[in-house]
Amino acid sequence: MIRLLLRLSGLCLLAYAYIALILDVTHTMANGKLQVTPAGEALSQLAPSGFAFAQEALARHAPSAFNLLLSWLTRLPLWLGAGAAGWLAIRLGRKPPPKFGYLPR
């Protein structure tokens, strides 16, 4: 059941990444210059109070992690972050490979 949910969420994230990539490409073509939607901007529009709370909590408890990791992750393109998360969810939802030479009894 968990594998099914992981694979389903992974497929949804990959579809979202594809849509975000298409939107970025159409905005770039329409404006004539490269335009990429950062993941932090999309998260702040999706859940403004939750994202602000998470930023404040992380900055308070681990300021070095906030400065290094979170600032870098929020500047990633949205399609890249969603695609990586979707790929990871699909990989985690796979069946484990069969053990070679193992006879179950």
Short mmCIF file of N, CA, C and O in Angstrom, two decimals, residues 16-17 23 25-26 28 30 34-35 37 44-45 49 54 64 75 80-81 90-91 94 101:
data_model
loop_
_atom_site.label_atom_id
_atom_site.label_comp_id
_atom_site.label_asym_id
_atom_site.label_seq_id
_atom_site.Cartn_x
_atom_site.Cartn_y
_atom_site.Cartn_z
N TYR A 16 3.45 17.32 -12.58
CA TYR A 16 3.53 18.73 -12.18
C TYR A 16 4.83 19.35 -12.69
O TYR A 16 4.84 20.51 -13.13
N ALA A 17 5.92 18.60 -12.63
CA ALA A 17 7.20 19.11 -13.13
C ALA A 17 7.13 19.36 -14.63
O ALA A 17 7.65 20.37 -15.13
N LEU A 23 5.19 25.60 -18.82
CA LEU A 23 4.86 27.00 -18.50
C LEU A 23 6.08 27.90 -18.57
O LEU A 23 6.00 29.03 -19.08
N VAL A 25 8.74 27.42 -20.40
CA VAL A 25 9.12 27.55 -21.81
C VAL A 25 8.20 28.53 -22.53
O VAL A 25 8.68 29.38 -23.31
N THR A 26 6.91 28.47 -22.27
CA THR A 26 6.00 29.40 -22.94
C THR A 26 6.21 30.84 -22.46
O THR A 26 6.14 31.76 -23.27
N THR A 28 9.06 32.03 -21.46
CA THR A 28 10.33 32.42 -22.05
C THR A 28 10.14 32.81 -23.52
O THR A 28 10.69 33.81 -23.98
N ALA A 30 7.37 33.83 -24.93
CA ALA A 30 6.52 35.02 -25.06
C ALA A 30 7.29 36.30 -24.73
O ALA A 30 7.07 37.33 -25.37
N LEU A 34 14.95 34.48 -20.94
CA LEU A 34 14.81 33.31 -20.08
C LEU A 34 14.07 33.68 -18.80
O LEU A 34 14.46 34.61 -18.08
N GLN A 35 13.01 32.95 -18.52
CA GLN A 35 12.22 33.19 -17.32
C GLN A 35 11.95 31.84 -16.66
O GLN A 35 11.32 30.97 -17.25
N THR A 37 10.63 29.86 -13.06
CA THR A 37 9.90 30.01 -11.80
C THR A 37 10.68 29.32 -10.69
O THR A 37 10.88 28.10 -10.74
N SER A 44 5.61 29.66 -1.78
CA SER A 44 5.02 30.77 -1.03
C SER A 44 3.65 31.16 -1.58
O SER A 44 2.80 31.65 -0.83
N GLN A 45 3.40 30.93 -2.85
CA GLN A 45 2.07 31.18 -3.41
C GLN A 45 1.10 30.05 -3.06
O GLN A 45 -0.09 30.29 -2.89
N SER A 49 1.32 30.98 4.55
CA SER A 49 1.56 30.98 5.99
C SER A 49 2.42 29.78 6.41
O SER A 49 3.28 29.91 7.28
N ALA A 54 7.63 27.69 8.27
CA ALA A 54 8.75 26.75 8.14
C ALA A 54 10.07 27.49 8.00
O ALA A 54 11.09 27.07 8.58
N SER A 64 22.50 27.94 10.18
CA SER A 64 23.44 27.60 9.11
C SER A 64 22.78 26.74 8.04
O SER A 64 23.04 26.90 6.85
N ARG A 75 15.83 28.54 -4.63
CA ARG A 75 16.19 29.18 -5.90
C ARG A 75 16.21 28.20 -7.06
O ARG A 75 16.38 28.62 -8.20
N LEU A 80 12.62 21.40 -11.86
CA LEU A 80 13.72 20.54 -11.44
C LEU A 80 13.48 19.94 -10.06
O LEU A 80 13.70 18.75 -9.84
N GLY A 81 13.00 20.75 -9.13
CA GLY A 81 12.71 20.26 -7.78
C GLY A 81 11.59 19.24 -7.76
O GLY A 81 11.68 18.20 -7.11
N ILE A 90 9.21 7.62 -6.96
CA ILE A 90 9.03 6.42 -7.78
C ILE A 90 10.10 5.39 -7.47
O ILE A 90 9.82 4.19 -7.39
N ARG A 91 11.34 5.83 -7.27
CA ARG A 91 12.42 4.90 -6.92
C ARG A 91 12.16 4.22 -5.58
O ARG A 91 12.43 3.04 -5.40
N ARG A 94 9.45 1.32 -5.70
CA ARG A 94 9.70 0.11 -6.47
C ARG A 94 9.78 -1.13 -5.58
O ARG A 94 10.07 -1.03 -4.39
N GLY A 101 20.07 -16.41 -5.45
CA GLY A 101 20.52 -17.58 -4.72
C GLY A 101 19.82 -17.79 -3.39
O GLY A 101 20.27 -18.59 -2.58
#
